[in-house]
């Protein structure tokens, strides 16, 4: 049986450094199947889904969610990813069938696919009147670097992020990431140790494909063997919460006139969920009933 995906939260150096580590191989493979992704777009969407699951795992309440929108004007087009507070994620991109040649480092060209000419928007809905919105320009399109800048600029948090997806035409071999935060009392000495160990550790996707546990990975990237595990039972998953009711609300929001016009021309309305490709069909009779309940 395949090992479940997992997120762990850990403190290192007596609480002066906090780390969230995620293994997301199964959920990225699920996304690949749903959207028929190529190796390039699996790497792109996989990295964003992993980042979203890490950020989602920090939300406090059940109704909280976070939406990441990326538009770098590259060939994949717009990317949208959502996570709830339990790291249940979903996402899509405009052009999932894009496949690019490897870049000059012999790696999947995530930056080239995403593009470097645009912005990342982060929308956190945590039950306040207005959601929190953070905007940051894209640096490289490689995602981890872009989010490092986001955390530095918008949240004033010194952060190190790694995201990686190992994929070939047969599917996702491994996927995951980590985000490491420095607390205000982290010393220069600790920062130097972290830099050395992050460099030595190698890529997150290769550590995962060597079957290192998330705890082992956290030890390796921090160089601290006395970690305190804060949480280790979060299971990120690809999960869409769409329903016929939600799409019905969308139809109602079009307004009575517009709905009447559509149903004059067609005998049914078909909607497809962009996140999971599920199709919802509303026949003429259903729409007529809906129209009766709507005000002019
Ligand atoms: Zn759906």
mmCIF file of C-alpha atoms and ligand atoms in Angstrom:
data_model
loop_
_atom_site.group_PDB
_atom_site.id
_atom_site.type_symbol
_atom_site.label_atom_id
_atom_site.label_comp_id
_atom_site.label_asym_id
_atom_site.label_seq_id
_atom_site.Cartn_x
_atom_site.Cartn_y
_atom_site.Cartn_z
ATOM 1 C CA UNK A 1 0.000 0.000 0.000
ATOM 2 C CA UNK A 2 1.106 3.531 -0.740
ATOM 3 C CA UNK A 3 2.191 5.573 2.232
ATOM 4 C CA UNK A 4 -0.199 8.456 3.021
ATOM 5 C CA UNK A 5 0.756 12.055 2.442
ATOM 6 C CA UNK A 6 1.674 13.957 5.576
ATOM 7 C CA UNK A 7 2.507 17.336 7.083
ATOM 8 C CA UNK A 8 4.539 17.721 10.277
ATOM 9 C CA UNK A 9 5.291 20.831 12.324
ATOM 10 C CA UNK A 10 8.550 20.926 14.182
ATOM 11 C CA UNK A 11 10.616 23.276 16.351
ATOM 12 C CA UNK A 12 14.425 23.289 16.197
ATOM 13 C CA UNK A 13 17.155 25.019 18.202
ATOM 14 C CA UNK A 14 15.018 25.359 21.345
ATOM 15 C CA UNK A 15 12.131 26.955 19.492
ATOM 16 C CA UNK A 16 14.214 29.552 17.653
ATOM 17 C CA UNK A 17 13.383 27.937 14.301
ATOM 18 C CA UNK A 18 10.072 26.472 13.205
ATOM 19 C CA UNK A 19 9.616 24.132 10.250
ATOM 20 C CA UNK A 20 6.637 22.715 8.429
ATOM 21 C CA UNK A 21 7.473 19.705 6.226
ATOM 22 C CA UNK A 22 5.065 18.190 3.712
ATOM 23 C CA UNK A 23 4.979 15.046 1.646
ATOM 24 C CA UNK A 24 2.424 15.507 -1.129
ATOM 25 C CA UNK A 25 3.190 12.727 -3.622
ATOM 26 C CA UNK A 26 -0.297 11.200 -3.675
ATOM 27 C CA UNK A 27 -2.233 14.450 -3.883
ATOM 28 C CA UNK A 28 -0.055 15.717 -6.725
ATOM 29 C CA UNK A 29 -0.555 12.429 -8.571
ATOM 30 C CA UNK A 30 -4.301 12.845 -8.040
ATOM 31 C CA UNK A 31 -4.122 16.365 -9.542
ATOM 32 C CA UNK A 32 -2.121 14.994 -12.477
ATOM 33 C CA UNK A 33 -4.827 12.419 -13.220
ATOM 34 C CA UNK A 34 -7.750 14.843 -12.840
ATOM 35 C CA UNK A 35 -6.246 17.485 -15.131
ATOM 36 C CA UNK A 36 -4.303 15.147 -17.431
ATOM 37 C CA UNK A 37 -1.153 17.135 -16.590
ATOM 38 C CA UNK A 38 2.159 16.797 -18.436
ATOM 39 C CA UNK A 39 5.430 16.392 -16.509
ATOM 40 C CA UNK A 40 5.982 20.177 -16.749
ATOM 41 C CA UNK A 41 2.519 21.160 -15.518
ATOM 42 C CA UNK A 42 2.591 18.447 -12.824
ATOM 43 C CA UNK A 43 5.742 20.111 -11.458
ATOM 44 C CA UNK A 44 4.124 23.562 -11.650
ATOM 45 C CA UNK A 45 0.777 22.710 -10.067
ATOM 46 C CA UNK A 46 2.412 20.253 -7.643
ATOM 47 C CA UNK A 47 4.674 22.937 -6.200
ATOM 48 C CA UNK A 48 1.779 25.380 -5.753
ATOM 49 C CA UNK A 49 -0.488 22.701 -4.227
ATOM 50 C CA UNK A 50 2.284 21.793 -1.780
ATOM 51 C CA UNK A 51 2.777 25.445 -0.787
ATOM 52 C CA UNK A 52 -0.986 25.828 -0.332
ATOM 53 C CA UNK A 53 -1.178 22.729 1.881
ATOM 54 C CA UNK A 54 1.612 24.095 4.094
ATOM 55 C CA UNK A 55 -0.086 27.508 4.396
ATOM 56 C CA UNK A 56 -3.502 25.906 4.851
ATOM 57 C CA UNK A 57 -2.219 23.781 7.727
ATOM 58 C CA UNK A 58 -1.596 27.010 9.654
ATOM 59 C CA UNK A 59 -5.185 28.268 9.464
ATOM 60 C CA UNK A 60 -7.016 27.965 12.768
ATOM 61 C CA UNK A 61 -10.703 27.462 12.060
ATOM 62 C CA UNK A 62 -12.694 24.984 10.027
ATOM 63 C CA UNK A 63 -14.204 27.608 7.717
ATOM 64 C CA UNK A 64 -10.856 29.331 7.030
ATOM 65 C CA UNK A 65 -9.290 28.969 3.632
ATOM 66 C CA UNK A 66 -6.485 30.320 1.537
ATOM 67 C CA UNK A 67 -6.459 30.968 -2.197
ATOM 68 C CA UNK A 68 -3.282 31.380 -4.233
ATOM 69 C CA UNK A 69 -3.561 33.003 -7.661
ATOM 70 C CA UNK A 70 -0.501 33.159 -9.884
ATOM 71 C CA UNK A 71 -0.328 34.836 -13.258
ATOM 72 C CA UNK A 72 3.201 35.115 -14.630
ATOM 73 C CA UNK A 73 2.127 35.548 -18.273
ATOM 74 C CA UNK A 74 3.890 32.270 -19.166
ATOM 75 C CA UNK A 75 2.537 29.418 -21.326
ATOM 76 C CA UNK A 76 0.577 27.708 -18.506
ATOM 77 C CA UNK A 77 -1.527 30.853 -17.974
ATOM 78 C CA UNK A 78 -3.318 31.551 -14.733
ATOM 79 C CA UNK A 79 -2.989 29.153 -11.800
ATOM 80 C CA UNK A 80 -5.500 28.965 -8.959
ATOM 81 C CA UNK A 81 -5.049 26.807 -5.855
ATOM 82 C CA UNK A 82 -7.168 26.654 -2.690
ATOM 83 C CA UNK A 83 -6.524 24.997 0.673
ATOM 84 C CA UNK A 84 -8.745 24.699 3.717
ATOM 85 C CA UNK A 85 -7.435 24.626 7.291
ATOM 86 C CA UNK A 86 -6.987 20.877 7.150
ATOM 87 C CA UNK A 87 -4.678 20.968 4.105
ATOM 88 C CA UNK A 88 -7.387 19.709 1.771
ATOM 89 C CA UNK A 89 -6.322 21.306 -1.500
ATOM 90 C CA UNK A 90 -7.629 21.756 -5.024
ATOM 91 C CA UNK A 91 -6.358 23.661 -8.023
ATOM 92 C CA UNK A 92 -6.254 24.207 -11.758
ATOM 93 C CA UNK A 93 -4.368 26.093 -14.411
ATOM 94 C CA UNK A 94 -5.424 27.632 -17.701
ATOM 95 C CA UNK A 95 -3.277 25.462 -19.993
ATOM 96 C CA UNK A 96 -2.618 22.103 -18.312
ATOM 97 C CA UNK A 97 -1.267 20.441 -21.482
ATOM 98 C CA UNK A 98 1.832 22.654 -21.845
ATOM 99 C CA UNK A 99 5.087 20.705 -21.993
ATOM 100 C CA UNK A 100 8.469 22.471 -22.215
ATOM 101 C CA UNK A 101 11.996 21.160 -22.832
ATOM 102 C CA UNK A 102 14.262 20.868 -19.758
ATOM 103 C CA UNK A 103 16.037 24.096 -18.785
ATOM 104 C CA UNK A 104 19.803 24.600 -19.047
ATOM 105 C CA UNK A 105 20.271 22.965 -15.627
ATOM 106 C CA UNK A 106 18.591 19.806 -16.926
ATOM 107 C CA UNK A 107 15.538 20.447 -14.728
ATOM 108 C CA UNK A 108 11.851 20.883 -15.497
ATOM 109 C CA UNK A 109 11.440 24.484 -16.611
ATOM 110 C CA UNK A 110 8.888 25.576 -14.002
ATOM 111 C CA UNK A 111 9.940 29.236 -14.206
ATOM 112 C CA UNK A 112 9.632 29.247 -17.994
ATOM 113 C CA UNK A 113 6.200 27.619 -17.810
ATOM 114 C CA UNK A 114 4.852 29.989 -15.137
ATOM 115 C CA UNK A 115 6.486 33.104 -16.575
ATOM 116 C CA UNK A 116 8.226 35.896 -14.686
ATOM 117 C CA UNK A 117 6.105 38.847 -15.609
ATOM 118 C CA UNK A 118 3.302 39.149 -13.103
ATOM 119 C CA UNK A 119 2.077 38.701 -9.573
ATOM 120 C CA UNK A 120 1.183 36.212 -6.888
ATOM 121 C CA UNK A 121 -2.014 37.005 -4.992
ATOM 122 C CA UNK A 122 -2.702 35.386 -1.646
ATOM 123 C CA UNK A 123 -6.240 35.656 -0.339
ATOM 124 C CA UNK A 124 -6.782 34.486 3.235
ATOM 125 C CA UNK A 125 -10.368 34.160 4.299
ATOM 126 C CA UNK A 126 -10.293 33.764 8.067
ATOM 127 C CA UNK A 127 -13.835 34.835 8.856
ATOM 128 C CA UNK A 128 -13.188 38.579 9.053
ATOM 129 C CA UNK A 129 -15.405 41.050 7.212
ATOM 130 C CA UNK A 130 -12.822 41.440 4.466
ATOM 131 C CA UNK A 131 -10.327 38.739 3.533
ATOM 132 C CA UNK A 132 -6.617 39.433 3.904
ATOM 133 C CA UNK A 133 -5.014 40.011 0.486
ATOM 134 C CA UNK A 134 -1.266 39.935 -0.114
ATOM 135 C CA UNK A 135 0.297 40.704 -3.473
ATOM 136 C CA UNK A 136 3.899 40.174 -4.474
ATOM 137 C CA UNK A 137 5.680 40.352 -7.841
ATOM 138 C CA UNK A 138 6.983 37.080 -9.253
ATOM 139 C CA UNK A 139 10.772 36.750 -8.964
ATOM 140 C CA UNK A 140 11.680 33.643 -10.948
ATOM 141 C CA UNK A 141 8.434 31.720 -11.440
ATOM 142 C CA UNK A 142 10.079 28.748 -9.723
ATOM 143 C CA UNK A 143 7.478 29.152 -6.912
ATOM 144 C CA UNK A 144 9.644 28.519 -3.802
ATOM 145 C CA UNK A 145 11.736 31.641 -4.455
ATOM 146 C CA UNK A 146 8.590 33.641 -5.192
ATOM 147 C CA UNK A 147 6.966 32.645 -1.913
ATOM 148 C CA UNK A 148 10.154 33.371 0.024
ATOM 149 C CA UNK A 149 9.843 36.926 -1.266
ATOM 150 C CA UNK A 150 6.136 36.983 -0.426
ATOM 151 C CA UNK A 151 6.802 36.050 3.214
ATOM 152 C CA UNK A 152 9.628 38.582 3.470
ATOM 153 C CA UNK A 153 7.607 41.435 1.918
ATOM 154 C CA UNK A 154 4.027 40.870 3.004
ATOM 155 C CA UNK A 155 4.419 39.083 6.307
ATOM 156 C CA UNK A 156 7.889 40.349 7.322
ATOM 157 C CA UNK A 157 8.992 36.799 8.079
ATOM 158 C CA UNK A 158 12.509 35.581 7.257
ATOM 159 C CA UNK A 159 11.770 32.272 5.588
ATOM 160 C CA UNK A 160 13.470 29.493 3.641
ATOM 161 C CA UNK A 161 11.252 27.479 1.316
ATOM 162 C CA UNK A 162 11.893 24.375 -0.758
ATOM 163 C CA UNK A 163 9.339 22.797 -3.076
ATOM 164 C CA UNK A 164 9.959 19.907 -5.433
ATOM 165 C CA UNK A 165 8.174 17.419 -7.638
ATOM 166 C CA UNK A 166 9.890 14.432 -9.227
ATOM 167 C CA UNK A 167 7.781 13.359 -12.195
ATOM 168 C CA UNK A 168 8.072 11.580 -15.509
ATOM 169 C CA UNK A 169 5.519 10.607 -18.151
ATOM 170 C CA UNK A 170 4.367 7.642 -16.036
ATOM 171 C CA UNK A 171 3.454 9.776 -13.038
ATOM 172 C CA UNK A 172 4.559 11.507 -9.863
ATOM 173 C CA UNK A 173 7.502 9.774 -8.162
ATOM 174 C CA UNK A 174 7.748 12.098 -5.190
ATOM 175 C CA UNK A 175 6.575 15.540 -4.182
ATOM 176 C CA UNK A 176 6.902 17.705 -1.134
ATOM 177 C CA UNK A 177 8.284 20.807 0.438
ATOM 178 C CA UNK A 178 9.229 22.597 3.590
ATOM 179 C CA UNK A 179 9.060 26.073 4.996
ATOM 180 C CA UNK A 180 11.476 27.106 7.657
ATOM 181 C CA UNK A 181 10.888 30.248 9.748
ATOM 182 C CA UNK A 182 13.323 32.107 11.932
ATOM 183 C CA UNK A 183 12.034 33.405 15.227
ATOM 184 C CA UNK A 184 13.223 36.884 16.270
ATOM 185 C CA UNK A 185 15.678 35.358 18.767
ATOM 186 C CA UNK A 186 17.483 33.171 16.179
ATOM 187 C CA UNK A 187 21.211 33.933 16.339
ATOM 188 C CA UNK A 188 23.704 34.475 13.493
ATOM 189 C CA UNK A 189 25.285 31.183 14.489
ATOM 190 C CA UNK A 190 21.988 29.321 13.938
ATOM 191 C CA UNK A 191 21.426 31.078 10.605
ATOM 192 C CA UNK A 192 24.874 29.989 9.405
ATOM 193 C CA UNK A 193 24.192 26.390 10.460
ATOM 194 C CA UNK A 194 20.851 26.408 8.644
ATOM 195 C CA UNK A 195 22.408 27.734 5.445
ATOM 196 C CA UNK A 196 25.098 25.038 5.523
ATOM 197 C CA UNK A 197 22.658 22.233 6.204
ATOM 198 C CA UNK A 198 20.066 23.336 3.649
ATOM 199 C CA UNK A 199 22.817 23.350 1.005
ATOM 200 C CA UNK A 200 24.107 19.929 2.060
ATOM 201 C CA UNK A 201 20.655 18.326 2.272
ATOM 202 C CA UNK A 202 19.912 18.442 -1.467
ATOM 203 C CA UNK A 203 16.491 18.706 -3.031
ATOM 204 C CA UNK A 204 13.319 17.827 -1.132
ATOM 205 C CA UNK A 205 12.033 15.582 -3.922
ATOM 206 C CA UNK A 206 15.212 13.485 -3.931
ATOM 207 C CA UNK A 207 15.193 13.192 -0.112
ATOM 208 C CA UNK A 208 11.596 11.944 -0.345
ATOM 209 C CA UNK A 209 12.378 9.543 -3.168
ATOM 210 C CA UNK A 210 15.162 8.097 -0.971
ATOM 211 C CA UNK A 211 12.341 7.366 1.510
ATOM 212 C CA UNK A 212 13.565 9.713 4.216
ATOM 213 C CA UNK A 213 10.802 10.473 6.727
ATOM 214 C CA UNK A 214 9.677 14.066 7.183
ATOM 215 C CA UNK A 215 11.330 14.064 10.603
ATOM 216 C CA UNK A 216 14.629 12.919 9.071
ATOM 217 C CA UNK A 217 14.310 15.662 6.469
ATOM 218 C CA UNK A 218 13.701 18.280 9.178
ATOM 219 C CA UNK A 219 16.827 17.057 11.025
ATOM 220 C CA UNK A 220 18.858 17.152 7.837
ATOM 221 C CA UNK A 221 17.890 20.673 6.756
ATOM 222 C CA UNK A 222 18.273 22.182 10.241
ATOM 223 C CA UNK A 223 21.245 20.157 11.460
ATOM 224 C CA UNK A 224 19.487 19.854 14.831
ATOM 225 C CA UNK A 225 18.938 16.313 16.120
ATOM 226 C CA UNK A 226 16.887 17.419 19.132
ATOM 227 C CA UNK A 227 13.752 18.508 17.332
ATOM 228 C CA UNK A 228 10.454 18.956 19.111
ATOM 229 C CA UNK A 229 7.522 17.662 17.086
ATOM 230 C CA UNK A 230 4.546 19.986 17.543
ATOM 231 C CA UNK A 231 2.123 18.228 15.217
ATOM 232 C CA UNK A 232 2.418 15.119 13.071
ATOM 233 C CA UNK A 233 -1.072 13.989 12.174
ATOM 234 C CA UNK A 234 -2.119 16.279 9.310
ATOM 235 C CA UNK A 235 -2.895 14.454 6.079
ATOM 236 C CA UNK A 236 -2.988 16.767 3.043
ATOM 237 C CA UNK A 237 -5.271 15.545 0.265
ATOM 238 C CA UNK A 238 -6.671 16.621 -3.064
ATOM 239 C CA UNK A 239 -10.327 17.209 -2.364
ATOM 240 C CA UNK A 240 -12.984 19.250 -4.136
ATOM 241 C CA UNK A 241 -16.032 20.438 -2.212
ATOM 242 C CA UNK A 242 -18.160 21.419 -5.202
ATOM 243 C CA UNK A 243 -21.863 20.576 -5.300
ATOM 244 C CA UNK A 244 -24.936 21.149 -7.448
ATOM 245 C CA UNK A 245 -26.139 23.722 -4.868
ATOM 246 C CA UNK A 246 -22.961 25.793 -5.309
ATOM 247 C CA UNK A 247 -23.370 25.872 -9.078
ATOM 248 C CA UNK A 248 -27.047 26.704 -8.669
ATOM 249 C CA UNK A 249 -26.020 29.765 -6.651
ATOM 250 C CA UNK A 250 -23.706 30.688 -9.516
ATOM 251 C CA UNK A 251 -26.575 30.451 -11.990
ATOM 252 C CA UNK A 252 -28.811 32.584 -9.785
ATOM 253 C CA UNK A 253 -26.074 35.219 -9.605
ATOM 254 C CA UNK A 254 -26.279 35.585 -13.403
ATOM 255 C CA UNK A 255 -29.669 37.224 -12.913
ATOM 256 C CA UNK A 256 -33.133 36.402 -14.168
ATOM 257 C CA UNK A 257 -32.822 38.066 -17.584
ATOM 258 C CA UNK A 258 -29.583 36.280 -18.448
ATOM 259 C CA UNK A 259 -30.909 32.880 -17.354
ATOM 260 C CA UNK A 260 -34.085 33.368 -19.406
ATOM 261 C CA UNK A 261 -31.974 34.193 -22.445
ATOM 262 C CA UNK A 262 -29.795 31.107 -22.040
ATOM 263 C CA UNK A 263 -32.750 28.762 -21.617
ATOM 264 C CA UNK A 264 -34.461 30.293 -24.678
ATOM 265 C CA UNK A 265 -31.567 29.105 -26.831
ATOM 266 C CA UNK A 266 -30.643 25.826 -25.124
ATOM 267 C CA UNK A 267 -32.675 23.134 -23.427
ATOM 268 C CA UNK A 268 -30.132 22.682 -20.651
ATOM 269 C CA UNK A 269 -27.197 24.353 -18.940
ATOM 270 C CA UNK A 270 -24.021 22.359 -18.382
ATOM 271 C CA UNK A 271 -21.394 23.492 -15.938
ATOM 272 C CA UNK A 272 -18.033 21.869 -15.275
ATOM 273 C CA UNK A 273 -16.074 22.308 -12.041
ATOM 274 C CA UNK A 274 -12.639 23.661 -12.927
ATOM 275 C CA UNK A 275 -11.073 22.031 -9.881
ATOM 276 C CA UNK A 276 -12.264 18.426 -10.355
ATOM 277 C CA UNK A 277 -13.858 18.354 -13.832
ATOM 278 C CA UNK A 278 -17.156 17.121 -12.446
ATOM 279 C CA UNK A 279 -20.063 18.031 -14.694
ATOM 280 C CA UNK A 280 -23.401 19.384 -13.445
ATOM 281 C CA UNK A 281 -26.386 19.498 -15.780
ATOM 282 C CA UNK A 282 -29.411 21.729 -15.178
ATOM 283 C CA UNK A 283 -32.281 20.884 -17.526
ATOM 284 C CA UNK A 284 -34.889 23.327 -18.776
ATOM 285 C CA UNK A 285 -37.482 22.303 -16.216
ATOM 286 C CA UNK A 286 -35.015 22.778 -13.359
ATOM 287 C CA UNK A 287 -34.119 26.277 -14.606
ATOM 288 C CA UNK A 288 -37.796 27.198 -15.025
ATOM 289 C CA UNK A 289 -38.450 26.235 -11.415
ATOM 290 C CA UNK A 290 -35.434 28.307 -10.368
ATOM 291 C CA UNK A 291 -36.719 31.296 -12.346
ATOM 292 C CA UNK A 292 -40.073 31.108 -10.548
ATOM 293 C CA UNK A 293 -38.306 31.554 -7.208
ATOM 294 C CA UNK A 294 -36.236 34.474 -8.462
ATOM 295 C CA UNK A 295 -37.263 38.091 -8.250
ATOM 296 C CA UNK A 296 -37.242 40.296 -11.332
HETATM 297 ZN ZN1 LIG B 1 -15.279 20.171 -8.044
#
